[in-house]
Short mmCIF file of C-alpha atoms in Angstrom, two decimals:
data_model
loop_
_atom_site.label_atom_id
_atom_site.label_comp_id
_atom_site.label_asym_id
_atom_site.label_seq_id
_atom_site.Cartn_x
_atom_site.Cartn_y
_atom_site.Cartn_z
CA UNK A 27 132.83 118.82 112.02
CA UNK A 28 131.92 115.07 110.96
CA UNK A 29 130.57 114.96 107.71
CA UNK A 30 127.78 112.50 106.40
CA UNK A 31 129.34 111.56 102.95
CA UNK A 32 127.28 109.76 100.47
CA UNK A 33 129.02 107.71 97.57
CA UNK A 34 126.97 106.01 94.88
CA UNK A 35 126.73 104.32 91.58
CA UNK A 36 123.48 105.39 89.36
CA UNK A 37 122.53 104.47 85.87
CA UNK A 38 121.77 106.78 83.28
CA UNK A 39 118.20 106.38 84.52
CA UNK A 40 118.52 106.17 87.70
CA UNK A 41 118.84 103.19 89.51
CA UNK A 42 121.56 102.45 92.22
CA UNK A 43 120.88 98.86 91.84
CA UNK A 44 118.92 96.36 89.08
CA UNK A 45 115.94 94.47 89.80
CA UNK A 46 115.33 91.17 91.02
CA UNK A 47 118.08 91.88 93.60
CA UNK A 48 118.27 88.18 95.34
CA UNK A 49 121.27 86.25 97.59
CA UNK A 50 123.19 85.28 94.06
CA UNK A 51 122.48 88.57 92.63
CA UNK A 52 123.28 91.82 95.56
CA UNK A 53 123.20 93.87 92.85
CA UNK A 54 120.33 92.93 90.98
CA UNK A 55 119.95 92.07 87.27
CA UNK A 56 123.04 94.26 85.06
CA UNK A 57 123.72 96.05 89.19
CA UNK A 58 127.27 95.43 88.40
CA UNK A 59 127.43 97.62 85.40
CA UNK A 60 127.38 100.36 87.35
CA UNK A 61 130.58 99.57 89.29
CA UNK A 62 132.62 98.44 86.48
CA UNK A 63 134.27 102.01 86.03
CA UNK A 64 135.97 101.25 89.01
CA UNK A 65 137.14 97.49 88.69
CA UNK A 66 139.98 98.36 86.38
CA UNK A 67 141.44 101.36 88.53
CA UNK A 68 144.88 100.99 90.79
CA UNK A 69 142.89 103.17 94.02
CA UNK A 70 139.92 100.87 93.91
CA UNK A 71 142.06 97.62 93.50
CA UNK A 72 144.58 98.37 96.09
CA UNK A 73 142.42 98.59 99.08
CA UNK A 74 141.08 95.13 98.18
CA UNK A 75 144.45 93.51 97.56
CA UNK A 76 144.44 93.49 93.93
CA UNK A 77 147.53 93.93 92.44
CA UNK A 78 147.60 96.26 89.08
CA UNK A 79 145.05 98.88 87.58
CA UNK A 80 144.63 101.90 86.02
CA UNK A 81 145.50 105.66 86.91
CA UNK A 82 143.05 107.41 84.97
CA UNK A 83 140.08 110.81 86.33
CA UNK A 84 138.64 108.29 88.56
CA UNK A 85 141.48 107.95 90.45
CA UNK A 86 142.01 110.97 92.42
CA UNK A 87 137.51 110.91 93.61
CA UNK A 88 138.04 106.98 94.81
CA UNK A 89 140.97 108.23 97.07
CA UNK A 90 139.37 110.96 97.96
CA UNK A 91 136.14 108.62 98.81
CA UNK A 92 138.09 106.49 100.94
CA UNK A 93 139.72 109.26 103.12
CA UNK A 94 139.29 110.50 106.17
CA UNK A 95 135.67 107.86 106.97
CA UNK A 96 135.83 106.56 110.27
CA UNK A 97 132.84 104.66 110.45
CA UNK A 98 129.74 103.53 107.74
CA UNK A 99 126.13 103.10 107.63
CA UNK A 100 124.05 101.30 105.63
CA UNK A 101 120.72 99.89 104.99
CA UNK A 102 119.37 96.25 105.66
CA UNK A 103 118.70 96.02 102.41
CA UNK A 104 122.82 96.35 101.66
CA UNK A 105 123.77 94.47 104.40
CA UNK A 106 121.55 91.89 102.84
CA UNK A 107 120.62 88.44 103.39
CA UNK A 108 116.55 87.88 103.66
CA UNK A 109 113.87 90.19 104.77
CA UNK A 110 112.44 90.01 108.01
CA UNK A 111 113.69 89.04 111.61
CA UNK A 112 117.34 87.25 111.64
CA UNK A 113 117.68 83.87 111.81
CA UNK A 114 118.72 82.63 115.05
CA UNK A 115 120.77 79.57 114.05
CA UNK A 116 122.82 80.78 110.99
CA UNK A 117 122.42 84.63 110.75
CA UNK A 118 123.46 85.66 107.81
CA UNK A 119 126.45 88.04 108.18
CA UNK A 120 126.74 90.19 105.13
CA UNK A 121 128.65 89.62 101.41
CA UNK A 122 131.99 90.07 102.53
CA UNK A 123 133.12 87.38 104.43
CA UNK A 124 135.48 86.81 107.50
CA UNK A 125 137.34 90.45 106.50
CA UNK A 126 135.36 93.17 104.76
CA UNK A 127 136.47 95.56 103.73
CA UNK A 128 135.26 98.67 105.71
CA UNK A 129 138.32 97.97 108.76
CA UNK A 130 136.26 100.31 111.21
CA UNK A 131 132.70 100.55 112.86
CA UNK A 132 129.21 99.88 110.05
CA UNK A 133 126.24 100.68 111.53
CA UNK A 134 123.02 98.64 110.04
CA UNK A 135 119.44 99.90 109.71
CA UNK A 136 117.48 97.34 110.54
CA UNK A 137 114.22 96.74 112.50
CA UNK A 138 115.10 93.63 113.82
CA UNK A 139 117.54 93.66 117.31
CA UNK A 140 120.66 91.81 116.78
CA UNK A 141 123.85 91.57 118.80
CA UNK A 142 126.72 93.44 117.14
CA UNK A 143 128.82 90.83 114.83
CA UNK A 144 132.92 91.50 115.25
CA UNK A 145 134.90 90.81 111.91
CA UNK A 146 138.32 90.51 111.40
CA UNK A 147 140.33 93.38 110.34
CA UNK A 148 138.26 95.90 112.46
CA UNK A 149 134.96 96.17 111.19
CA UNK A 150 132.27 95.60 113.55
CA UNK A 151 128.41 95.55 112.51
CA UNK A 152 126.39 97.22 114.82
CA UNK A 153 122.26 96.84 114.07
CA UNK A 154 120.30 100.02 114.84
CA UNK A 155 117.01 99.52 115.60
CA UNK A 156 115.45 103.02 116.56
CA UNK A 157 116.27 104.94 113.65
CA UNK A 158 118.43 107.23 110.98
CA UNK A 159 119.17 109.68 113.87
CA UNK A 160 120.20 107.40 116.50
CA UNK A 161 122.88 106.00 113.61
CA UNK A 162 124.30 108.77 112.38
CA UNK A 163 125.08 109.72 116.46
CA UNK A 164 126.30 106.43 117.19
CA UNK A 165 128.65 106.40 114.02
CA UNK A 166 129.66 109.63 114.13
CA UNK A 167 131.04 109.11 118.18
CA UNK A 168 132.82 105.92 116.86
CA UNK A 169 133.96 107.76 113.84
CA UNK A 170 136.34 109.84 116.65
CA UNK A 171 136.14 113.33 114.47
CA UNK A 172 136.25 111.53 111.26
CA UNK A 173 133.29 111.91 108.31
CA UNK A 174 130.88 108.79 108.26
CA UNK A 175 130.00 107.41 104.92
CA UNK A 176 126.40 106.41 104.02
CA UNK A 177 126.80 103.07 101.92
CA UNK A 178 123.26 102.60 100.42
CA UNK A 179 120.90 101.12 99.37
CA UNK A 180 118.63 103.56 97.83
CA UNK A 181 115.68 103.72 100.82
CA UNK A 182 119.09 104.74 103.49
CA UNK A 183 120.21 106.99 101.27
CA UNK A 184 116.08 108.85 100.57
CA UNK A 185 115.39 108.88 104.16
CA UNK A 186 118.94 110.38 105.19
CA UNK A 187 118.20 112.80 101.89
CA UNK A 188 114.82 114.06 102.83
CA UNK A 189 115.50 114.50 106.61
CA UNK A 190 118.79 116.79 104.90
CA UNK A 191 121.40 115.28 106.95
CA UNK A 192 123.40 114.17 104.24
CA UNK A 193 126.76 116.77 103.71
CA UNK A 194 128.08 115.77 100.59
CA UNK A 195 126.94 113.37 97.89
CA UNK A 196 129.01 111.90 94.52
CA UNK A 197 127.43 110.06 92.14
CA UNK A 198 129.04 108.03 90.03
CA UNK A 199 126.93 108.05 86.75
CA UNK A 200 127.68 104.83 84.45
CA UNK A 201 126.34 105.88 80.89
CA UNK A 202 124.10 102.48 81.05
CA UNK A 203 120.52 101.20 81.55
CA UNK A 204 119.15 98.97 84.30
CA UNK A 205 115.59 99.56 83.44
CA UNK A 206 114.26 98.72 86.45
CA UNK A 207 115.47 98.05 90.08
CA UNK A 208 115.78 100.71 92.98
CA UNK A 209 115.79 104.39 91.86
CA UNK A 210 117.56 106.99 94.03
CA UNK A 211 115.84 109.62 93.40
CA UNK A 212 112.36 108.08 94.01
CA UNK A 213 110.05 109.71 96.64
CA UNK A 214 112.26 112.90 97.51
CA UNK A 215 110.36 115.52 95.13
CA UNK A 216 111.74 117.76 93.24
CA UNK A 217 114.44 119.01 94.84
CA UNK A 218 117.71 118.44 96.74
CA UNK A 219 117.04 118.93 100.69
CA UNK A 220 120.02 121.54 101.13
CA UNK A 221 122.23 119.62 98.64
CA UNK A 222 123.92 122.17 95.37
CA UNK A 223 125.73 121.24 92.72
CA UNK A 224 129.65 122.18 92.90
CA UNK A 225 131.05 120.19 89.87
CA UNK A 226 131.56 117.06 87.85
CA UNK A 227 134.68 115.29 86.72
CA UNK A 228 134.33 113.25 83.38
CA UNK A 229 136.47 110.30 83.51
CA UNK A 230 136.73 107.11 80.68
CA UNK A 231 134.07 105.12 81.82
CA UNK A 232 132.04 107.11 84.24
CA UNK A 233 131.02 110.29 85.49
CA UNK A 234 131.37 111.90 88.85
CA UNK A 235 128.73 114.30 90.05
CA UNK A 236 129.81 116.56 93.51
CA UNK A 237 126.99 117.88 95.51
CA UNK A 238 127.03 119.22 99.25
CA UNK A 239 125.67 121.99 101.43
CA UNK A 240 126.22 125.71 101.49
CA UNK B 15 125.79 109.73 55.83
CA UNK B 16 122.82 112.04 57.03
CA UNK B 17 122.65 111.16 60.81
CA UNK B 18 119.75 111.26 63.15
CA UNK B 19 120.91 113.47 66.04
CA UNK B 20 119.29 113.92 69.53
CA UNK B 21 120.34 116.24 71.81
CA UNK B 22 118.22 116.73 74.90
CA UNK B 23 118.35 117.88 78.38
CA UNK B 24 117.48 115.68 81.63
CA UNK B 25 117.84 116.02 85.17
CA UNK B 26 119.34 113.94 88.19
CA UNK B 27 115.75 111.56 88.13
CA UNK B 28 115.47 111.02 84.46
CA UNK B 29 112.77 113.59 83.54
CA UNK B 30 113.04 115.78 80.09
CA UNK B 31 110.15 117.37 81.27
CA UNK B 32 108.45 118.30 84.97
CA UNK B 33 104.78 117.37 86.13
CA UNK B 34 101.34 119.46 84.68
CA UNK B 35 102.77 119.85 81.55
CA UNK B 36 100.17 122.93 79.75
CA UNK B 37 100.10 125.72 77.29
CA UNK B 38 101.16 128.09 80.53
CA UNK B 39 103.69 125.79 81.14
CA UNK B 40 104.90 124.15 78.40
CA UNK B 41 107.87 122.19 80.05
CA UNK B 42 106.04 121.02 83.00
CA UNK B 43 106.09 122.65 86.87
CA UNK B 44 110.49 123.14 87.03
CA UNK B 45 111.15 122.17 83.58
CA UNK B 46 112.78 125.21 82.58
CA UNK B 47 115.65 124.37 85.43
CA UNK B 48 116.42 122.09 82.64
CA UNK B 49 118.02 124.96 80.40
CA UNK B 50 119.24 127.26 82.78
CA UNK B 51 122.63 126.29 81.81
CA UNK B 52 122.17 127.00 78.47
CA UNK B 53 120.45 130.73 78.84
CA UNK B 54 123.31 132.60 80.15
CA UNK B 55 125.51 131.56 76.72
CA UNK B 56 126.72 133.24 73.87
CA UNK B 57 126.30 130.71 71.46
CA UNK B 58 122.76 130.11 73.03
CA UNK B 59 121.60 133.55 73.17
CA UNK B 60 123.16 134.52 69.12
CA UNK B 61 120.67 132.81 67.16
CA UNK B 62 117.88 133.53 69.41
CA UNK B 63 119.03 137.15 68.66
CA UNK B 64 119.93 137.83 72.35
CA UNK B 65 123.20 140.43 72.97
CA UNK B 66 126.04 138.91 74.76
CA UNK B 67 126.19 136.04 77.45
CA UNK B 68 129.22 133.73 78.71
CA UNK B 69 131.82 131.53 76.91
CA UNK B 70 132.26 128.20 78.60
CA UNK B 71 132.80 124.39 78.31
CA UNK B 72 129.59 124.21 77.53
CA UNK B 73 129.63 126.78 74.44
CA UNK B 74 131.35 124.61 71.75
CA UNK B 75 129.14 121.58 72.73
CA UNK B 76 126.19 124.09 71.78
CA UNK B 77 127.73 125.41 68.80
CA UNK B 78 128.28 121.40 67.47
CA UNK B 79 124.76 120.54 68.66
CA UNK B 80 123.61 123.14 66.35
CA UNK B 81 126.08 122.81 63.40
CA UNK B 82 125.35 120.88 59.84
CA UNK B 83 121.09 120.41 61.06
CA UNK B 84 118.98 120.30 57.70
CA UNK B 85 116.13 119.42 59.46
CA UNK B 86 114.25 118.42 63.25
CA UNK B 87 111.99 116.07 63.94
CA UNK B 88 109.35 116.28 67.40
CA UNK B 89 106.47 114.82 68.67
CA UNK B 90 103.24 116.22 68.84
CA UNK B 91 103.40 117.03 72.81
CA UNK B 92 106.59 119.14 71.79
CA UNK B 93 104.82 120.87 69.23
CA UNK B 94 101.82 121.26 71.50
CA UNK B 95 98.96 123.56 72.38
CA UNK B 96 96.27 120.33 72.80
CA UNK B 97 95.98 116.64 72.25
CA UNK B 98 93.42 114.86 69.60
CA UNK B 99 92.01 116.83 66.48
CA UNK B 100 93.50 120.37 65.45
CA UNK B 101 91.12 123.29 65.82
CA UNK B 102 89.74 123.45 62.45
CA UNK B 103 88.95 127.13 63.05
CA UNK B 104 92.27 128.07 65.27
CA UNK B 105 94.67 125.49 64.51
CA UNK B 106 97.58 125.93 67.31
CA UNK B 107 100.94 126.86 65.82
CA UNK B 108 103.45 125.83 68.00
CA UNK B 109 105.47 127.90 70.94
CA UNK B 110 107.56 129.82 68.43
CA UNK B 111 105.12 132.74 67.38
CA UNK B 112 105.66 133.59 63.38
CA UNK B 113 109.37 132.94 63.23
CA UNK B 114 110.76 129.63 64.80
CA UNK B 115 113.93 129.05 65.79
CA UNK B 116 114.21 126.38 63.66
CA UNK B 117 114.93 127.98 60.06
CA UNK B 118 114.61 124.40 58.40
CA UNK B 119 111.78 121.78 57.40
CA UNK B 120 110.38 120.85 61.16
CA UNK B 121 108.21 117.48 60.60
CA UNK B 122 105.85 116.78 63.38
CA UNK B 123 104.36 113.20 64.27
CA UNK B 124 100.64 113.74 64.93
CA UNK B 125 98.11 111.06 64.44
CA UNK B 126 95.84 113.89 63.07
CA UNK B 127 96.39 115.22 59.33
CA UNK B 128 96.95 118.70 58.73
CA UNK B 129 98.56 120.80 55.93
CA UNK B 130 101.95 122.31 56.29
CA UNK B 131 102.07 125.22 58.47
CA UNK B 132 105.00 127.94 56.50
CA UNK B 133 106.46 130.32 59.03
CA UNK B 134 108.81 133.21 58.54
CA UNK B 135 112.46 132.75 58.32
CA UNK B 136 112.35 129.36 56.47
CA UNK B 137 110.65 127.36 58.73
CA UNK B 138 107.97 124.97 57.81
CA UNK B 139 106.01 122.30 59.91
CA UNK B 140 104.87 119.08 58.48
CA UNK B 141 102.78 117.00 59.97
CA UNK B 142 103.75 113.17 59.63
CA UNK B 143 100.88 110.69 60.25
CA UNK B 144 102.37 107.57 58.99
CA UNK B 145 104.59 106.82 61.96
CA UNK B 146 108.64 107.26 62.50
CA UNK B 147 110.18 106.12 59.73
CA UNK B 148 108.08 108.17 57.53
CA UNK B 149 108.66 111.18 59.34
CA UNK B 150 112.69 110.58 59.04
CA UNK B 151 112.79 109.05 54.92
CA UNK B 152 110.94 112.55 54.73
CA UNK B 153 113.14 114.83 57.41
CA UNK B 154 116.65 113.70 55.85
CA UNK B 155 115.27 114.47 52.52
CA UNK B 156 114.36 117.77 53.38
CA UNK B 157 117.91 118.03 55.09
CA UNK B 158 119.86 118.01 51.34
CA UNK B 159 122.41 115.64 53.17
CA UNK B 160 122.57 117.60 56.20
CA UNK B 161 121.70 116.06 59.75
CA UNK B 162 118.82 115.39 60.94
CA UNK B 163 117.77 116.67 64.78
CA UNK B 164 115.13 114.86 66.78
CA UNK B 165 114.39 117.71 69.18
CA UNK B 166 111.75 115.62 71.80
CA UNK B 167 109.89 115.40 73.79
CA UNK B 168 110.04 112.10 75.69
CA UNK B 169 107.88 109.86 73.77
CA UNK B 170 109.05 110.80 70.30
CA UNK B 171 112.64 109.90 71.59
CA UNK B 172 111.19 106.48 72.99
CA UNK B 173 110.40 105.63 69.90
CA UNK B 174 113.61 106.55 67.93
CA UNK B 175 116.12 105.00 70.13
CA UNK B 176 113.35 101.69 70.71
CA UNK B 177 113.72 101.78 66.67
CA UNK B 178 117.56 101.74 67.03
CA UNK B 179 117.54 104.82 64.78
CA UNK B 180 119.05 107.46 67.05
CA UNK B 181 123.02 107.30 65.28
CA UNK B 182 124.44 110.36 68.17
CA UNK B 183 122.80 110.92 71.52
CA UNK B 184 124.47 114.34 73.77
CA UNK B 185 122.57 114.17 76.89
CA UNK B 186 122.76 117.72 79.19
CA UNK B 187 122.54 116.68 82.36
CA UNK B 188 120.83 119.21 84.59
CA UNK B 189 121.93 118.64 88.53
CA UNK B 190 118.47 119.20 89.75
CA UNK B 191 115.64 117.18 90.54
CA UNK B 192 111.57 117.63 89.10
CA UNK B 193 110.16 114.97 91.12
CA UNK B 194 107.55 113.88 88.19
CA UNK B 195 107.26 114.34 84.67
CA UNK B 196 108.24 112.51 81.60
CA UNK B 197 110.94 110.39 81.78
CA UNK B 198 113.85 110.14 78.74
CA UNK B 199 113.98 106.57 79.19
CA UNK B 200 110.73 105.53 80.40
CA UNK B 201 110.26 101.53 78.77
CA UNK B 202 113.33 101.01 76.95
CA UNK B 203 114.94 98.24 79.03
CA UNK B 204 118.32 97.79 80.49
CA UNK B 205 119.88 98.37 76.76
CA UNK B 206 120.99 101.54 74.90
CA UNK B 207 119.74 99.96 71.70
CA UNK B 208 122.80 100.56 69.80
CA UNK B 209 124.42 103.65 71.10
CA UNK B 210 127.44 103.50 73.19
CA UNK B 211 128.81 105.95 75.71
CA UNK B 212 132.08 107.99 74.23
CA UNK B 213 132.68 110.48 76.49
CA UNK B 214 131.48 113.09 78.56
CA UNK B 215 132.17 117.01 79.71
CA UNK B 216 131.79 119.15 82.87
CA UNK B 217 130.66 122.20 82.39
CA UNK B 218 130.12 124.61 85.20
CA UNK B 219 126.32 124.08 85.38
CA UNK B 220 125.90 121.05 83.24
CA UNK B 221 127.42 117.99 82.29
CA UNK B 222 127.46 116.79 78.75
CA UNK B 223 127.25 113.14 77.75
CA UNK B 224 127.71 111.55 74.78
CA UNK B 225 126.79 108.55 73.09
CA UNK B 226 126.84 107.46 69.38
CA UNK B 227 126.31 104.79 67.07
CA UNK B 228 130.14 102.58 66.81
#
C-alpha cells in the first residue's frame, strides 16, 4: 500500500515557516533556521550535489525520508511565486530552477488551471485544481506502488491532516523561535486525526518526532 | 551559583495548558495528557508517596529535575482557585490540600497582598506583589544556595525568560495536541533570550529538551 508521508521542519513553537514569507524570503523571516540541522549532514548534501557533511542521528531519518517516494505534493503556497491566477507571459515556475530536485512527478494545489511544466531531471509539475483527493489519486498512480510525500506548506499539510489521510508524519523540531509565521498545528483541534506517537530520535541539532496510524 | 530552573511540559502546538482552564479543571480541557508520561514513573510516583511504577529514559531526567531545588516560584493562575482579591473569609489555598508537594518556601506572584500561608511538611506560600525580581532576590534566599524552580504556568514563564532570567530550561514534550490554551511561548519573539539548545532525549512517551544559559 502507498503511503502519504509527511516530512517537516517546526520551531519550538510551532511554525513550519517565519513570517513575512515573500519571493526573496520562501521561508519567511529566521524560516531557514529550521532547516539548518540538515545543511551540514552527508545524506542531505549528497542528493543535491554537495560534496562533504556530517554522519551524525540525522542521518539514518533523511535517508529514510528520501526512500522509496515516487511522487510529491505540495501546496501553492510552497510552490510559490504570487497569489492569485498565473501569469500568462512569465509564469513563475517554482525556487528550484531548470533541475529540482524532486526527479519524479509534484503535484501542486492550486486553484488556478495551469498546463503541467516538464523540468529537467524528471520532475514534472502537475497543478490540481479540484482538490486534496483528486491529488493524492493522481500522485499516488504516478507514484507506481511507491509512498507519496506531502511537501508543505502548513494549510496542505492541515487539510490532508484533518481529512486523516496522512500515514506517517516526522517532524523535525529545531530548538528555535520564529515567533510568528505559519503554524502547523493551527485549526486541527486538539487532536491527531488517526495519527500516534511511535518515537523520537534526538540528534545534535534537531529532533525527530515519528507519528503514523495504527 | 543558585540557578533559576524551569522545567515544564508542552505539547505538539505550544500549549502548557488546554482551553477552560477552572477549579474542576485546573489544567485546562486535555491538560493532564500533558503528564501522562510522567504518572506511570517511579521516581514520579516516590515523593508523591505512590508504590511502584516504571524505570525509563525518562526517570533520571525526573530525578535531576527534582534534585538540589531550595525553592519554586509560580504565578498566581498556577496557584489558583480565582482571579482579583483573595476571599477575605475563605482565602483559596492552592491544589495541594494541607501538605504540598513542594516541601520548600513556594513564593507566589499575585498583584493582591496576603500573608504567608504555612502548610504541613515544610511548605510555605508567599505571596510576592512587587513583581519578578522580587519574587526571585526573595526565592534564592529562601533556597540557602540551592536552586531555584519556576514551576509555571505560562505567563509567569513569559516573564522570566522575557527578563532573560531563566539560566536552564528542560522542556517535556508531550506528542499530543490541546487545540487552545496557554501557550509557553506566547509574545516572546523569534529569540530564546539567552538560552541555547544542548541536547535532547527520547523517552518512550516524551521527549526531553534542554536548553541552558552558555
Amino acid at each position: 500500500m502507498s503511503k502519504l508521508r509527511l516530512t517537516i521542519s517546526m520551531s519550538l513553537d510551532g511554525y513550519v515557516a517565519g513570517p513575512d514569507q515573500s519571493v526573496e524570503n520562501p521561508l519567511g523571516v529566521g524560516g531557514t533556521r529550521l532547516h539548518e540541522w540538515a545543511f551540514e549532514l552527508e545524506s542531505w548534501r549528497a542528493p543535491h550535489g554537495l560534496d562533504g557533511g556530517e554522519v551524525n542521528e540525522s542521518s539514518a531519518v533523511v535517508e529514510e525520508g528520501l526512500a522509496n517516494v515516487g511522487a510529491t505534493i505540495m501546496g501553492r503556497n510552497m510552490f510559490g511565486g504570487h497569489p492569485g491566477g498565473w501569469d500568462a507571459d512569465a509564469p513563475w515556475n517554482g525556487w528550484w530552477g531548470d533541475d529540482p530536485p524532486f526527479h519524479h512527478a509534484v503535484f501542486v494545489l492550486t486553484h488556478h488551471a495551469r498546463e503541467p511544466l516538464v523540468c529537467e531531471g524528471g520532475t514534472t509539475f502537475t497543478f490540481v485544481t479540484d482538490g486534496i483527493v483528486s491529488a493524492l489519486e493522481q500522485a499516488r498512480q504516478a507514484a507506481g506502488g511507491k509512498d507519496v510525500s506531502l511537501a508543505g506548506g502548513a494549510q496542505a499539510c492541515q487539510e490532508y491532516l484533518a481529512a486523516g489521510l496522512v500515514d506517517e508524519m516526522v517532524i523535525n523540531l529545531a530548538p528555535t523561535l520564529l515567533g510568528g509565521g505559519e503554524r502547523l498545528f493551527e485549526g486541527l483541534g486538539d487532536d491527531l486525526h488517526g495519527l500516534e506517537p511511535r518515537r523520537s530520535v534526538a540528534a545534535p541539532a534537531v529532533t525527530h518526532l515519528f507519528f503514523s496510524r495504527p
